[in-house]
Amino acid sequence: DAGVIQSPRHEVTEMGQEVTLRCKPISGHDYLFWYRQTMMRGLELLIYFNNNVPIDDSGMPEDRFSAKMPNASFSTLKIQPSEPRDSAVYFCASSFLTGSYEQYFGPGTRLTVT
Amino acid sequence: EDQVTQSPEALRLQEGESSSLNCSYTVSGLRGLFWYRQDPGKGPEFLFTLYSAGEEKEKERLKATLTKKESFLHITAPKPEDSATYLCAVLSGSARQLTFGSGTQLTVLP
């Protein structure tokens, strides 16, 4: 398996623009997680899905953030409009419903908002 | 609210100098404690899961242990390629989400 795939790997955009981050989880995994990592706050959970349904979005910082999972193999995280304080590395992770619960992370998308 | 504290924040070792990283936690009903390794520019890579006090897991030069209040990641005779940030996370109660610590940045000098 290729692991969790994220795109783009790097994104530079101007304040006010819409940003869409993409994730393909590991085939067969039924949980998908979106995290944000910064030096100041570390790794923060934004939202997670089970079987394509959002379960907990309490970590989403503002209404400017939205996430969707239209099918088992694809998810998006959208920021509209983007702000400089959204600059961070965004990770997607996936895991199985049962078993040892470990999550497998993608390589991340480094977002810079100027 | 679950809390995870890792210490030290940074650790510099000479190659071959064994040491331990600490992860102390406060949770309601621990279901699992996880160790991850993160290299610069990459996502966290899963290392171990520990489920109950007294449990130990080993992988090459790494050994993870768990008590009711903390976990240790012991590094025996480290090599420069062990340099990375090591993250600890807990899964509690009925949650599916992990709570991560802030990590320990390990540097092993040749």
GROMACS .gro file of C-alpha atoms in nm:
model
  224
    1ASP     CA    1   0.000   0.000   0.000
    2ALA     CA    2   0.122   0.350  -0.078
    3GLY     CA    3   0.021   0.484   0.260
    4VAL     CA    4  -0.181   0.798   0.319
    5ILE     CA    5  -0.147   1.038   0.026
    6GLN     CA    6  -0.181   1.414   0.060
    7SER     CA    7  -0.174   1.691  -0.195
    8PRO     CA    8  -0.040   1.942  -0.249
    9ARG     CA    9   0.277   1.901  -0.042
   10HIS     CA   10   0.330   2.276  -0.031
   11GLU     CA   11   0.083   2.559  -0.079
   12VAL     CA   12   0.156   2.930  -0.075
   13THR     CA   13  -0.140   3.162  -0.105
   14GLU     CA   14  -0.243   3.516  -0.029
   15MET     CA   15  -0.470   3.616   0.254
   16GLY     CA   16  -0.836   3.594   0.155
   17GLN     CA   17  -0.789   3.315  -0.100
   18GLU     CA   18  -0.956   2.976  -0.079
   19VAL     CA   19  -0.733   2.680  -0.002
   20THR     CA   20  -0.823   2.314  -0.056
   21LEU     CA   21  -0.613   2.033   0.088
   22ARG     CA   22  -0.666   1.675  -0.027
   23CYS     CA   23  -0.620   1.334   0.131
   24LYS     CA   24  -0.646   0.973   0.019
   25PRO     CA   25  -0.650   0.735   0.317
   26ILE     CA   26  -0.510   0.383   0.325
   27SER     CA   27  -0.746   0.145   0.149
   28GLY     CA   28  -0.973  -0.036   0.396
   29HIS     CA   29  -0.931   0.216   0.676
   30ASP     CA   30  -1.262   0.348   0.802
   31TYR     CA   31  -1.144   0.637   1.017
   32LEU     CA   32  -0.990   0.955   0.876
   33PHE     CA   33  -0.841   1.237   1.082
   34TRP     CA   34  -0.728   1.591   0.995
   35TYR     CA   35  -0.460   1.749   1.216
   36ARG     CA   36  -0.278   2.080   1.219
   37GLN     CA   37   0.076   2.117   1.351
   38THR     CA   38   0.249   2.439   1.455
   39MET     CA   39   0.550   2.512   1.671
   40MET     CA   40   0.335   2.696   1.924
   41ARG     CA   41   0.047   2.448   1.961
   42GLY     CA   42   0.195   2.118   1.849
   43LEU     CA   43  -0.031   1.860   1.685
   44GLU     CA   44  -0.402   1.946   1.709
   45LEU     CA   45  -0.695   1.735   1.591
   46LEU     CA   46  -0.931   1.935   1.372
   47ILE     CA   47  -1.195   1.680   1.269
   48TYR     CA   48  -1.240   1.308   1.217
   49PHE     CA   49  -1.468   1.089   1.008
   50ASN     CA   50  -1.595   0.733   1.049
   51ASN     CA   51  -1.724   0.562   0.737
   52ASN     CA   52  -1.727   0.900   0.559
   53VAL     CA   53  -1.942   1.064   0.829
   54PRO     CA   54  -1.800   1.352   1.039
   55ILE     CA   55  -1.799   1.243   1.403
   56ASP     CA   56  -1.629   1.525   1.590
   57ASP     CA   57  -1.545   1.865   1.443
   58SER     CA   58  -1.493   2.042   1.775
   59GLY     CA   59  -1.131   2.108   1.685
   60MET     CA   60  -1.215   2.309   1.374
   61PRO     CA   61  -1.102   2.659   1.470
   62GLU     CA   62  -1.358   2.868   1.284
   63ASP     CA   63  -1.637   2.856   1.030
   64ARG     CA   64  -1.375   2.939   0.770
   65PHE     CA   65  -1.269   2.574   0.796
   66SER     CA   66  -1.474   2.294   0.644
   67ALA     CA   67  -1.406   1.928   0.567
   68LYS     CA   68  -1.579   1.671   0.354
   69MET     CA   69  -1.542   1.302   0.281
   70PRO     CA   70  -1.753   1.220  -0.025
   71ASN     CA   71  -1.631   0.859  -0.038
   72ALA     CA   72  -1.405   0.615   0.142
   73SER     CA   73  -1.100   0.708  -0.060
   74PHE     CA   74  -1.104   1.087  -0.060
   75SER     CA   75  -1.134   1.379   0.180
   76THR     CA   76  -1.082   1.753   0.155
   77LEU     CA   77  -1.011   2.027   0.406
   78LYS     CA   78  -1.104   2.373   0.285
   79ILE     CA   79  -1.016   2.713   0.428
   80GLN     CA   80  -1.214   3.008   0.295
   81PRO     CA   81  -1.102   3.280   0.332
   82SER     CA   82  -0.748   3.199   0.441
   83GLU     CA   83  -0.557   3.412   0.694
   84PRO     CA   84  -0.185   3.430   0.783
   85ARG     CA   85  -0.253   3.258   1.117
   86ASP     CA   86  -0.368   2.950   0.926
   87SER     CA   87  -0.007   2.890   0.820
   88ALA     CA   88   0.088   2.545   0.949
   89VAL     CA   89   0.147   2.187   0.840
   90TYR     CA   90  -0.178   1.999   0.791
   91PHE     CA   91  -0.173   1.621   0.829
   92CYS     CA   92  -0.424   1.358   0.734
   93ALA     CA   93  -0.422   1.021   0.912
   94SER     CA   94  -0.628   0.704   0.884
   95SER     CA   95  -0.693   0.395   1.094
   96PHE     CA   96  -0.907   0.082   1.130
   97LEU     CA   97  -1.227   0.064   1.337
   98THR     CA   98  -1.097  -0.234   1.532
   99GLY     CA   99  -0.754  -0.352   1.629
  100SER     CA  100  -0.482  -0.156   1.795
  101TYR     CA  101  -0.616   0.189   1.702
  102GLU     CA  102  -0.287   0.324   1.570
  103GLN     CA  103  -0.318   0.599   1.316
  104TYR     CA  104  -0.107   0.624   1.003
  105PHE     CA  105  -0.013   0.972   0.891
  106GLY     CA  106   0.041   1.122   0.550
  107PRO     CA  107   0.341   1.340   0.463
  108GLY     CA  108   0.151   1.662   0.532
  109THR     CA  109   0.076   1.982   0.344
  110ARG     CA  110   0.280   2.286   0.441
  111LEU     CA  111   0.050   2.588   0.405
  112THR     CA  112   0.184   2.942   0.399
  113VAL     CA  113  -0.062   3.228   0.386
  114THR     CA  114   0.096   3.567   0.313
  115GLU     CA  115  -0.966   1.677   2.999
  116ASP     CA  116  -0.684   1.447   2.891
  117GLN     CA  117  -0.334   1.584   2.937
  118VAL     CA  118  -0.003   1.458   2.806
  119THR     CA  119   0.331   1.608   2.909
  120GLN     CA  120   0.661   1.507   2.756
  121SER     CA  121   1.007   1.573   2.895
  122PRO     CA  122   1.264   1.686   2.824
  123GLU     CA  123   1.168   1.917   2.536
  124ALA     CA  124   1.507   1.854   2.377
  125LEU     CA  125   1.783   1.602   2.438
  126ARG     CA  126   2.129   1.583   2.292
  127LEU     CA  127   2.320   1.257   2.324
  128GLN     CA  128   2.652   1.129   2.204
  129GLU     CA  129   2.635   0.819   1.987
  130GLY     CA  130   2.617   0.519   2.217
  131GLU     CA  131   2.496   0.720   2.517
  132SER     CA  132   2.174   0.554   2.639
  133SER     CA  133   1.890   0.760   2.786
  134SER     CA  134   1.514   0.777   2.838
  135LEU     CA  135   1.233   1.005   2.728
  136ASN     CA  136   0.933   1.059   2.955
  137CYS     CA  137   0.563   1.089   2.883
  138SER     CA  138   0.335   1.157   3.179
  139TYR     CA  139  -0.039   1.152   3.131
  140THR     CA  140  -0.369   1.229   3.301
  141VAL     CA  141  -0.667   1.058   3.140
  142SER     CA  142  -0.999   0.909   3.238
  143GLY     CA  143  -0.972   0.545   3.145
  144LEU     CA  144  -0.660   0.483   2.938
  145ARG     CA  145  -0.731   0.269   2.634
  146GLY     CA  146  -0.388   0.298   2.481
  147LEU     CA  147  -0.064   0.495   2.481
  148PHE     CA  148   0.115   0.548   2.153
  149TRP     CA  149   0.467   0.646   2.058
  150TYR     CA  150   0.544   0.808   1.724
  151ARG     CA  151   0.863   0.923   1.560
  152GLN     CA  152   0.860   1.234   1.341
  153ASP     CA  153   1.144   1.332   1.109
  154PRO     CA  154   1.169   1.689   0.978
  155GLY     CA  155   0.930   1.752   0.691
  156LYS     CA  156   0.746   1.423   0.740
  157GLY     CA  157   0.436   1.294   0.913
  158PRO     CA  158   0.454   1.106   1.244
  159GLU     CA  159   0.550   0.742   1.204
  160PHE     CA  160   0.390   0.488   1.436
  161LEU     CA  161   0.629   0.303   1.671
  162PHE     CA  162   0.443   0.135   1.959
  163THR     CA  163   0.111   0.091   2.133
  164LEU     CA  164   0.094   0.008   2.505
  165TYR     CA  165  -0.233  -0.088   2.668
  166SER     CA  166  -0.176  -0.165   3.034
  167ALA     CA  167   0.064  -0.089   3.317
  168GLY     CA  168   0.364  -0.318   3.314
  169GLU     CA  169   0.356  -0.371   2.940
  170GLU     CA  170   0.678  -0.332   2.740
  171LYS     CA  171   0.745  -0.319   2.365
  172GLU     CA  172   1.081  -0.325   2.186
  173LYS     CA  173   1.201  -0.232   1.840
  174GLU     CA  174   1.570  -0.227   1.759
  175ARG     CA  175   1.731   0.021   2.001
  176LEU     CA  176   1.398   0.144   2.138
  177LYS     CA  177   1.201   0.006   2.430
  178ALA     CA  178   0.874   0.153   2.555
  179THR     CA  179   0.736   0.090   2.904
  180LEU     CA  180   0.412   0.191   3.073
  181THR     CA  181   0.303   0.260   3.432
  182LYS     CA  182  -0.028   0.395   3.558
  183LYS     CA  183   0.096   0.753   3.530
  184GLU     CA  184   0.370   0.761   3.272
  185SER     CA  185   0.553   0.595   2.988
  186PHE     CA  186   0.921   0.585   2.909
  187LEU     CA  187   1.094   0.545   2.577
  188HIS     CA  188   1.436   0.399   2.646
  189ILE     CA  189   1.700   0.441   2.378
  190THR     CA  190   1.994   0.204   2.407
  191ALA     CA  191   2.322   0.289   2.237
  192PRO     CA  192   2.161   0.542   2.001
  193LYS     CA  193   2.291   0.621   1.656
  194PRO     CA  194   2.270   0.950   1.463
  195GLU     CA  195   1.985   0.807   1.256
  196ASP     CA  196   1.775   0.792   1.574
  197SER     CA  197   1.766   1.173   1.572
  198ALA     CA  198   1.403   1.282   1.541
  199THR     CA  199   1.115   1.420   1.743
  200TYR     CA  200   0.941   1.154   1.950
  201LEU     CA  201   0.572   1.208   2.017
  202CYS     CA  202   0.357   1.042   2.279
  203ALA     CA  203  -0.023   1.022   2.253
  204VAL     CA  204  -0.309   0.876   2.457
  205LEU     CA  205  -0.647   0.733   2.370
  206SER     CA  206  -0.900   0.746   2.653
  207GLY     CA  207  -1.257   0.652   2.737
  208SER     CA  208  -1.481   0.604   2.440
  209ALA     CA  209  -1.288   0.851   2.225
  210ARG     CA  210  -1.140   0.765   1.889
  211GLN     CA  211  -0.914   1.069   1.886
  212LEU     CA  212  -0.562   1.082   2.021
  213THR     CA  213  -0.430   1.354   2.251
  214PHE     CA  214  -0.068   1.427   2.168
  215GLY     CA  215   0.214   1.559   2.381
  216SER     CA  216   0.441   1.834   2.250
  217GLY     CA  217   0.726   1.593   2.178
  218THR     CA  218   1.093   1.548   2.265
  219GLN     CA  219   1.344   1.652   2.003
  220LEU     CA  220   1.630   1.403   2.017
  221THR     CA  221   1.966   1.475   1.859
  222VAL     CA  222   2.233   1.203   1.854
  223LEU     CA  223   2.579   1.333   1.775
  224PRO     CA  224   2.836   1.112   1.598
   0.00000   0.00000   0.00000
